[in-house]
């Protein structure tokens, strides 16, 4: 008997409290597996001077109240990895409009749909932070299908490797569904993400000084 | 007038609208988020301005700007969010701008809890920002009371040119109660009545008649004079604006002090003890700044009163103002719960009975 | 032979695994409810499974384990 897939020991055995279909659970697993593999590959031993430092943030946090802070973390080239989960809404406080909420998207604080003339078009954080000299590696991913899930994990692991080498500020933006607050079943939410979020937030690498140097 | 069953957050938001507020700046934070949510739907209906800021720091500074034009402006948040607003509040108080600020208190310190608490009394009443300033501060104990206070809050703010703070809590915001919603006030900025307001300079206006909204005084004499003015306003407020409730204190031997929703639990305890022949009453400050010092002394500093018990959901904050008022003339005991744990009627009764035995 | 095992206690019946499976091996239970009141995912066509683990990768609650004899 060989194992094709099993939960990594680094992930808690406590059941997640997220809503059914919430992509946070997928992203948590990718982060835990990436760390697990770095340990297996000997890239993350106790002696590593910097050690692995990462933040896990949502859009209400990073693109709103924490905008100044994330810009200056990138500006200083802080040696951290930021996992930025963009679900175009404030999930935890119950579905309010976020700076990443799409134009026309209805939320509990944009009941008539986000009005660009009134509160602007959604912020593209990966593109924005890629302009900051101190940022080293920035990629936007999604976990809407098997291929993208595998790509997201590669990106997270790559960012962690750069961080362990002390290269500078790395951010992986992961588009994510919020079924409950979008008012959609989990499967429909994935479809909505593919048809609405990915076109506005194109997936891809927005900065990779490592590749540029090669 | 018909009673409507409304959620506290929405009732208070609607009351602000009825009182003439047409500018709201906010940010999501439990347990007050239904206020910005309500405003986001309602303000556009009236041509008002709802804006969700990027943070509470930004929100209070938007209030600073809008209030400078003489408009009726309101913002709301909960404890950690209100902490972020302290600097802005100090500026607004320094610039003498009227506005209304709601704090729907939750457990602290730090992220604390999302349930109700009374832990921000000091921050609200003693001034959480820099410099000598005060906010006209009210602690409603019911949704109706919050509505009734809202209907005069802007008038008082404008009369004294001072921010008004509501120290509500998560219970008031989240519970539903039947309320009577007053009629809409017809309010429009009248530059004659508010010469201080920056209502915009137009060609042909007198160049000297400019309204400058400012809290900076590089010249220290001027700043000192400015502070003298602020202090004189605060004395005026202390003279005219104290509000409190005495409940069954006429013949009370023990007087309990409490504010906000905790006072309602105390009332239940008072009623039950009265039925058992225990002479106990409640003194409930409604304005917590200005603190009803004289009213408390008139109630407590009488021969029949043997002891005072202060009941709060914090580590003893209003307790200090109670002690300051009574000035050692009667023993003051304290019964507090911490975090967001509210006391039960039975617990308060037991504490009072213990005090009675010790008398 | 590949064996797909779903932890029914943890499953929230979100249906993402059913959507992800290229061989229609999985389906949400029609009647059965788990302790939390969700219709858990079930293996309805084990033979068709090619062991690609798409289901396990998309599961937000890491409720799927896959083994191969």
XYZ file of C-alpha atoms in Angstrom:
642
model
C 0.000 0.000 0.000
C 1.496 3.371 -0.937
C 0.121 6.783 -0.081
C -0.972 8.931 -3.022
C -2.232 11.814 -0.899
C -2.440 12.470 2.831
C -2.643 15.416 5.175
C 0.742 16.813 6.253
C 1.545 16.555 9.948
C 2.297 20.263 9.954
C -1.400 21.018 9.502
C -3.598 21.087 12.592
C -5.918 18.192 13.185
C -8.550 20.602 14.475
C -11.295 20.883 11.868
C -11.274 24.263 10.077
C -14.035 26.610 11.148
C -14.345 28.192 7.682
C -17.550 28.091 5.675
C -18.046 25.153 3.276
C -15.969 25.697 0.124
C -13.899 28.537 1.574
C -10.560 28.582 -0.225
C -8.681 29.509 2.969
C -8.554 25.796 3.780
C -6.855 24.962 0.492
C -4.312 27.792 0.925
C -3.556 26.797 4.537
C -2.706 23.295 3.268
C -0.420 24.644 0.529
C 1.489 26.755 3.060
C 1.855 23.793 5.464
C 2.949 21.400 2.684
C 5.469 23.939 1.343
C 7.077 24.219 4.782
C 7.001 20.420 5.157
C 8.844 19.970 1.854
C 11.425 22.647 2.686
C 12.167 20.713 5.879
C 12.438 17.390 3.935
C 14.805 19.088 1.451
C 16.987 20.347 4.304
C 16.402 23.981 3.325
C 14.828 24.788 6.636
C 17.129 23.466 9.376
C 17.360 24.897 12.854
C 20.644 26.654 12.007
C 19.169 28.834 9.279
C 19.988 32.397 10.377
C 16.876 34.111 9.045
C 14.376 31.321 9.476
C 11.098 31.264 7.636
C 8.968 34.369 8.269
C 5.593 34.748 6.528
C 2.357 36.696 7.008
C -1.101 35.450 6.009
C -3.425 38.360 5.257
C -6.772 39.120 3.656
C -7.688 41.990 1.343
C -9.535 43.969 4.019
C -6.283 43.843 5.980
C -3.567 44.204 3.325
C -5.357 46.332 0.704
C -7.217 48.547 3.165
C -6.182 49.219 6.738
C -2.721 47.750 6.165
C -1.953 49.431 2.831
C 0.650 51.804 4.196
C 2.240 49.030 6.186
C 2.526 46.565 3.276
C 3.882 49.250 0.928
C 6.605 50.118 3.418
C 7.399 46.466 4.170
C 8.009 46.065 0.418
C 9.771 49.444 0.288
C 12.239 48.315 2.963
C 12.625 44.962 1.240
C 11.623 43.191 4.451
C 12.727 39.560 4.292
C 9.210 38.143 4.659
C 6.764 36.203 2.515
C 3.220 37.572 2.473
C 0.415 35.192 1.529
C -2.295 37.638 0.415
C -5.750 36.062 0.111
C -7.904 38.237 -2.154
C -11.615 37.302 -1.941
C -12.895 40.739 -2.981
C -14.769 41.251 0.300
C -14.437 41.515 4.093
C -15.201 37.900 4.942
C -14.661 37.720 8.677
C -16.773 40.765 9.566
C -19.668 39.609 7.430
C -19.397 40.653 3.804
C -18.596 44.344 3.505
C -17.068 46.019 0.464
C -13.268 45.877 0.336
C -10.848 47.867 -1.847
C -10.698 44.696 -3.996
C -14.498 44.415 -4.414
C -15.278 44.449 -8.137
C -17.204 47.265 -9.807
C -20.923 46.494 -9.618
C -20.402 43.807 -6.990
C -23.037 43.963 -4.260
C -21.905 43.668 -0.617
C -23.381 44.695 2.723
C -21.747 48.133 2.374
C -22.218 48.476 -1.369
C -25.853 47.362 -1.517
C -26.364 49.045 -4.885
C -23.166 47.549 -6.316
C -19.679 49.094 -6.111
C -19.821 52.460 -7.888
C -16.454 53.301 -9.440
C -17.346 56.982 -9.723
C -17.936 57.081 -5.945
C -15.295 54.805 -4.440
C -12.963 53.931 -7.243
C -12.063 50.747 -9.111
C -10.597 47.776 -7.198
C -6.893 47.921 -6.258
C -4.448 45.532 -7.973
C -1.958 44.945 -5.191
C 0.442 42.638 -7.062
C 0.898 45.141 -9.885
C 1.209 47.976 -7.359
C 3.795 46.367 -5.090
C 5.800 45.128 -8.087
C 6.631 48.809 -8.712
C 8.259 49.133 -5.289
C 12.024 48.608 -5.701
C 12.307 46.614 -2.474
C 9.989 43.850 -3.619
C 11.780 40.761 -5.003
C 9.180 38.182 -6.114
C 5.420 38.802 -6.634
C 3.020 36.356 -8.247
C -0.775 36.245 -8.391
C -2.327 32.780 -8.301
C -5.686 31.082 -7.796
C -6.829 27.725 -6.427
C -9.850 27.327 -8.667
C -8.625 24.149 -10.400
C -6.079 21.400 -9.972
C -3.491 22.986 -12.260
C -3.692 26.343 -10.512
C -3.537 24.715 -7.081
C -0.262 23.055 -8.076
C 1.055 26.355 -9.489
C 0.095 28.196 -6.304
C 2.034 25.734 -4.184
C 5.084 26.103 -6.432
C 4.867 29.879 -6.086
C 4.535 29.731 -2.289
C 7.505 27.389 -2.020
C 9.591 29.521 -4.363
C 8.783 32.651 -2.336
C 9.789 30.830 0.843
C 13.057 29.753 -0.718
C 13.854 33.325 -1.775
C 12.948 34.491 1.725
C 15.203 31.911 3.373
C 18.027 33.197 1.179
C 17.265 36.688 2.465
C 16.468 38.038 -0.994
C 13.757 40.516 0.048
C 10.003 41.064 0.126
C 7.983 38.335 -1.580
C 4.189 38.237 -1.973
C 1.913 35.530 -3.323
C -1.585 36.926 -3.982
C -4.126 34.093 -4.078
C -7.576 34.799 -5.491
C -10.154 33.081 -3.307
C -13.889 32.553 -3.155
C -16.126 33.683 -0.271
C -19.249 31.610 -0.902
C -21.258 32.783 2.103
C -20.720 36.508 1.591
C -20.923 36.315 -2.194
C -24.255 34.562 -1.713
C -23.197 31.643 -3.933
C -22.814 27.917 -3.418
C -19.143 26.865 -3.296
C -19.175 25.447 -6.841
C -20.907 28.543 -8.276
C -18.472 30.742 -6.334
C -15.540 29.065 -8.130
C -17.284 29.755 -11.439
C -17.887 33.405 -10.445
C -14.224 33.744 -9.565
C -13.171 32.356 -12.950
C -15.585 34.569 -14.898
C -15.159 37.787 -12.903
C -12.077 37.903 -10.686
C -9.443 36.283 -12.915
C -10.204 38.568 -15.872
C -9.810 41.656 -13.629
C -6.933 40.217 -11.600
C -4.812 38.410 -14.251
C -2.775 35.507 -12.868
C 0.948 35.520 -13.385
C 4.363 36.612 -12.179
C 4.609 40.400 -11.665
C 8.163 40.469 -10.442
C 10.926 37.929 -10.128
C 14.338 39.482 -9.580
C 15.707 35.934 -9.179
C 14.732 35.039 -12.735
C 15.912 38.450 -14.015
C 19.333 37.875 -12.471
C 19.699 34.486 -14.205
C -46.607 57.085 17.572
C -46.161 53.480 16.433
C -43.456 51.321 17.975
C -41.138 49.512 15.571
C -38.984 46.510 16.505
C -35.503 47.504 15.397
C -31.939 46.330 15.803
C -29.912 48.770 17.881
C -27.314 49.519 15.213
C -29.951 50.297 12.613
C -32.145 52.308 14.983
C -29.212 54.468 16.082
C -28.142 54.973 12.460
C -31.680 55.986 11.455
C -31.905 58.322 14.452
C -28.747 60.091 13.275
C -30.349 60.475 9.849
C -33.517 61.852 11.456
C -31.350 64.294 13.440
C -29.979 65.707 10.194
C -26.758 63.749 9.711
C -25.962 63.438 6.031
C -22.272 62.426 6.296
C -21.084 59.080 7.632
C -17.546 57.714 7.456
C -16.871 54.243 8.801
C -14.978 50.987 8.668
C -16.005 47.404 9.364
C -15.473 46.112 12.912
C -17.697 43.792 14.922
C -20.056 44.454 16.752
C -20.963 47.803 15.129
C -20.762 46.997 11.423
C -24.521 47.085 10.896
C -24.289 50.872 11.402
C -22.096 51.499 8.320
C -24.064 48.801 6.488
C -27.318 50.652 7.220
C -25.803 54.000 6.284
C -24.468 52.600 3.001
C -28.034 51.819 1.949
C -29.769 54.849 3.485
C -27.477 57.814 2.737
C -27.721 57.487 -1.070
C -31.535 57.571 -0.722
C -31.262 61.043 0.814
C -28.414 62.392 -1.283
C -26.188 61.987 1.761
C -22.566 60.810 1.846
C -21.590 57.323 2.972
C -17.935 56.484 2.560
C -16.134 53.396 3.796
C -12.625 54.589 4.650
C -9.528 52.429 4.400
C -9.134 52.493 8.168
C -10.537 54.114 11.296
C -7.673 56.638 11.215
C -8.810 57.691 7.749
C -12.477 57.676 8.810
C -12.024 60.092 11.729
C -9.988 62.415 9.525
C -12.793 62.401 6.982
C -15.073 63.427 9.871
C -12.605 66.220 10.659
C -12.848 67.484 7.083
C -16.599 67.235 6.675
C -17.368 68.660 10.142
C -15.256 71.659 9.187
C -17.923 72.626 6.667
C -20.639 72.831 9.336
C -22.438 69.705 8.119
C -23.818 67.150 10.604
C -21.270 64.353 10.532
C -21.218 60.989 12.349
C -18.890 58.022 12.583
C -19.032 54.772 14.511
C -16.615 52.051 15.511
C -15.847 49.579 18.291
C -13.130 49.825 20.939
C -9.912 48.990 18.979
C -11.236 51.098 16.094
C -11.997 53.955 18.484
C -8.459 53.684 19.815
C -7.210 54.309 16.275
C -9.396 57.429 16.167
C -7.993 59.088 19.270
C -5.531 61.372 17.528
C -8.189 62.570 15.090
C -10.642 63.117 17.940
C -8.093 65.289 19.759
C -7.674 67.417 16.606
C -11.443 67.751 16.188
C -11.814 68.792 19.830
C -8.913 71.225 19.425
C -10.467 72.712 16.287
C -13.785 72.944 18.163
C -15.759 71.047 15.519
C -19.159 69.527 16.321
C -19.696 65.903 15.310
C -21.033 62.631 16.748
C -18.827 59.632 17.459
C -20.270 56.227 18.419
C -18.249 53.659 20.327
C -19.968 50.267 20.436
C -17.737 48.859 23.114
C -16.356 45.321 22.916
C -14.034 43.353 25.188
C -10.401 44.459 25.519
C -7.551 45.093 25.824
C -6.164 44.597 22.345
C -8.293 42.550 19.995
C -10.199 41.430 23.081
C -13.562 39.954 22.121
C -16.445 40.800 19.817
C -18.973 40.767 22.633
C -20.075 43.750 24.690
C -17.995 45.336 27.451
C -17.558 48.641 29.307
C -13.787 48.827 29.161
C -13.475 52.131 27.272
C -14.921 54.428 29.948
C -11.514 55.932 30.768
C -10.622 56.371 27.094
C -13.916 58.142 26.399
C -14.303 60.187 29.556
C -10.728 61.071 30.512
C -9.718 61.731 26.911
C -7.834 59.081 24.948
C -6.001 61.550 22.733
C -3.376 64.172 23.455
C -3.962 67.423 25.277
C -6.579 68.832 27.609
C -9.923 68.164 26.017
C -13.252 66.526 26.781
C -16.057 65.053 24.747
C -19.672 65.482 25.747
C -20.173 61.788 26.492
C -23.365 59.823 26.942
C -23.861 56.183 28.014
C -27.266 55.003 26.762
C -28.807 51.977 28.469
C -31.403 51.189 25.805
C -31.961 51.654 22.105
C -34.734 54.176 22.733
C -32.484 56.185 25.017
C -29.760 56.174 22.350
C -32.323 57.464 19.823
C -33.564 60.163 22.203
C -30.005 61.329 22.939
C -29.160 61.316 19.219
C -32.011 63.719 18.577
C -30.291 66.423 20.654
C -26.669 65.289 20.262
C -25.967 67.396 17.175
C -27.694 70.443 18.702
C -25.495 70.188 21.819
C -22.394 69.538 19.707
C -23.119 72.683 17.710
C -24.125 74.765 20.721
C -20.775 74.144 22.456
C -18.735 73.270 19.318
C -17.592 70.026 20.882
C -17.655 66.394 19.667
C -20.325 64.199 21.267
C -19.362 60.618 22.117
C -21.773 57.752 22.661
C -20.429 55.010 24.919
C -22.788 52.267 23.806
C -21.935 48.562 23.926
C -22.277 45.485 21.777
C -25.574 44.565 23.458
C -27.253 47.837 22.510
C -25.987 47.512 18.941
C -26.953 43.887 18.469
C -30.243 43.523 20.369
C -33.675 44.430 19.025
C -36.163 46.517 20.977
C -39.452 48.215 20.117
C -38.638 51.884 19.559
C -40.382 55.086 18.606
C -38.519 56.801 15.774
C -38.860 60.622 15.815
C -39.692 62.721 12.770
C -37.019 63.863 10.360
C -35.408 67.167 11.342
C -35.041 69.670 8.526
C -31.400 70.690 8.765
C -29.326 72.805 6.401
C -26.008 74.469 7.085
C -26.627 78.160 7.767
C -23.339 80.045 7.317
C -24.753 82.943 9.356
C -25.223 80.659 12.345
C -21.856 78.988 11.757
C -19.401 81.712 10.795
C -16.617 79.364 11.844
C -17.578 76.809 9.148
C -15.535 76.607 5.966
C -18.457 76.761 3.563
C -16.308 77.779 0.604
C -15.038 81.179 -0.552
C -16.616 82.549 -3.726
C -15.396 85.428 -5.861
C -16.915 88.587 -4.458
C -16.841 87.291 -0.869
C -15.089 89.468 1.660
C -11.455 88.225 1.518
C -11.070 88.828 5.249
C -14.076 86.685 6.115
C -12.320 83.330 5.911
C -13.054 80.338 8.108
C -9.882 78.518 9.047
C -10.261 75.090 10.653
C -7.193 74.511 12.744
C -5.845 73.109 15.992
C -2.256 74.356 15.634
C -1.079 77.438 17.582
C 2.640 77.941 17.105
C 2.560 80.910 19.484
C 2.229 79.459 22.975
C 0.333 82.430 24.393
C -2.279 81.917 21.725
C -2.442 78.205 22.480
C -2.795 78.985 26.158
C -5.647 81.401 25.444
C -7.230 78.795 23.180
C -7.071 76.236 25.977
C -8.603 78.779 28.380
C -11.501 79.071 25.940
C -11.892 75.300 25.717
C -11.860 74.986 29.502
C -14.476 77.715 29.842
C -16.696 75.786 27.420
C -16.208 72.635 29.460
C -17.222 74.465 32.661
C -20.384 75.623 30.856
C -21.154 72.074 29.795
C -20.563 70.773 33.301
C -23.064 73.325 34.563
C -25.821 72.659 32.035
C -25.553 69.210 30.556
C -25.409 66.594 33.308
C -27.973 63.809 32.900
C -28.666 60.961 35.290
C -31.425 58.666 36.573
C -32.322 57.922 40.187
C -34.173 54.637 40.572
C -35.745 53.880 43.980
C -33.045 55.842 45.830
C -35.350 58.069 47.941
C -35.185 55.803 51.005
C -32.252 53.640 49.903
C -29.627 52.537 52.471
C -27.424 51.103 49.736
C -27.019 52.981 46.438
C -25.695 51.087 43.432
C -23.986 53.072 40.672
C -23.917 51.623 37.151
C -24.156 52.838 33.557
C -25.338 51.487 30.224
C -26.898 48.030 29.871
C -25.340 46.844 33.161
C -27.646 49.335 34.915
C -30.612 47.364 33.597
C -29.358 44.211 35.286
C -28.916 46.249 38.471
C -32.548 47.453 38.182
C -33.733 43.845 38.190
C -31.659 43.199 41.307
C -33.057 46.348 42.967
C -36.648 45.326 42.194
C -36.169 41.820 43.574
C -34.400 43.032 46.708
C -37.047 45.692 47.292
C -39.633 42.906 47.215
C -37.597 41.228 49.952
C -37.606 44.433 51.987
C -34.043 45.516 51.241
C -33.730 49.295 50.812
C -31.512 49.553 47.759
C -31.598 51.910 44.779
C -29.718 52.700 41.570
C -27.973 55.902 40.539
C -27.348 55.760 36.791
C -25.217 58.420 35.088
C -26.511 59.037 31.531
C -23.964 61.753 30.798
C -20.653 60.264 31.902
C -18.853 63.416 30.942
C -19.861 65.771 32.455
C -20.137 63.331 35.359
C -23.213 64.047 37.540
C -21.065 64.686 40.619
C -23.467 66.915 42.537
C -26.449 64.717 41.734
C -24.575 61.683 43.046
C -23.607 63.554 46.208
C -27.215 64.705 46.754
C -28.299 61.060 46.411
C -25.563 59.444 48.497
C -24.350 61.951 51.074
C -27.409 61.583 53.320
C -27.536 59.907 56.745
C -29.792 57.022 55.646
C -27.303 55.904 52.975
C -24.835 53.460 54.535
C -22.807 52.316 51.516
C -22.357 52.581 47.771
C -21.700 49.728 45.331
C -20.351 50.398 41.858
C -21.082 47.681 39.272
C -19.327 47.615 35.925
C -17.974 45.271 33.244
C -14.376 46.458 33.581
C -11.785 46.593 36.344
C -13.304 49.656 38.009
C -13.312 52.750 35.776
C -16.422 54.808 36.558
C -15.613 53.681 40.095
C -12.967 56.427 40.249
C -15.450 59.180 39.334
C -17.895 57.783 41.886
C -15.184 57.889 44.559
C -14.075 61.356 43.523
C -17.642 62.608 43.805
C -18.277 61.022 47.205
C -14.857 62.130 48.390
C -14.593 59.523 51.156
C -17.832 60.504 52.855
C -19.368 57.023 52.351
C -17.754 53.620 51.835
C -17.688 52.649 48.151
C -17.469 48.967 47.209
C -16.994 47.523 43.734
C -18.434 44.538 41.907
C -16.943 44.140 38.471
C -16.760 41.501 35.794
C -13.959 41.510 33.267
C -13.672 41.002 29.524
C -17.185 40.633 28.193
C -18.731 38.681 31.065
C -21.895 40.501 32.172
C -23.029 40.114 35.809
C -26.313 38.323 36.508
C -29.098 39.704 38.677
C -28.448 36.941 41.209
C -24.757 37.813 41.506
C -25.538 41.495 42.125
C -28.250 40.610 44.678
C -25.850 38.380 46.560
C -23.172 41.083 46.648
C -25.678 43.609 48.023
C -26.927 41.164 50.656
C -23.323 40.540 51.754
C -22.817 44.281 52.079
C -26.037 44.575 54.093
C -24.914 41.905 56.539
C -21.580 43.642 57.021
C -23.305 46.921 57.838
C -6.323 -0.362 -7.262
C -6.699 3.177 -5.871
C -8.617 3.778 -2.643
C -10.188 7.206 -1.907
C -11.129 7.744 1.742
C -13.264 10.704 2.799
C -13.375 11.795 6.443
C -17.113 12.302 6.713
C -16.878 14.046 10.100
C -14.794 16.881 8.648
C -16.474 17.132 5.228
C -18.780 20.179 4.828
C -20.484 18.960 1.669
C -19.109 21.863 -0.399
C -18.952 19.751 -3.546
C -15.590 21.047 -4.797
C -14.140 17.521 -4.928
C -17.084 16.299 -6.985
C -16.491 19.236 -9.361
C -12.755 18.564 -9.583
C -12.904 14.820 -10.264
C -12.352 14.071 -13.990
C -13.896 10.596 -13.677
C -17.103 11.241 -11.682
C -15.887 8.991 -8.906
C -17.474 11.160 -6.223
C -20.924 12.511 -5.388
C -22.562 14.244 -2.423
C -24.712 11.935 -0.303
C -28.381 12.441 -1.164
C -29.828 11.422 2.219
C -27.045 10.835 4.725
C -26.081 13.741 6.955
C -22.932 14.025 9.070
C -22.900 15.250 12.673
C -22.776 18.880 11.523
C -25.762 18.418 9.208
C -23.862 18.418 5.914
C -24.352 15.889 3.114
C -20.820 14.463 2.954
C -19.049 13.523 -0.285
C -18.982 9.807 -1.041
C -17.110 7.512 -3.394
C -19.704 6.214 -5.845
C -17.459 4.844 -8.579
C -14.136 3.702 -7.087
C -13.157 1.660 -10.153
C -13.039 4.731 -12.392
C -10.544 6.459 -10.117
C -7.138 7.144 -11.756
C -5.507 8.400 -8.519
C -4.882 11.958 -9.781
C -5.771 13.370 -6.320
C -7.492 16.426 -7.798
C -10.229 15.850 -5.240
C -7.841 15.819 -2.309
C -6.030 18.945 -3.522
C -9.173 21.022 -3.846
C -10.705 19.937 -0.550
C -10.797 23.017 1.727
C -10.984 20.782 4.799
C -8.236 18.279 3.807
C -10.769 15.515 4.385
C -9.589 13.185 1.603
C -6.831 10.567 1.852
C -5.818 8.436 -1.136
C -3.888 5.136 -1.122
C -2.807 2.793 -3.863
C -2.253 -1.012 -3.604
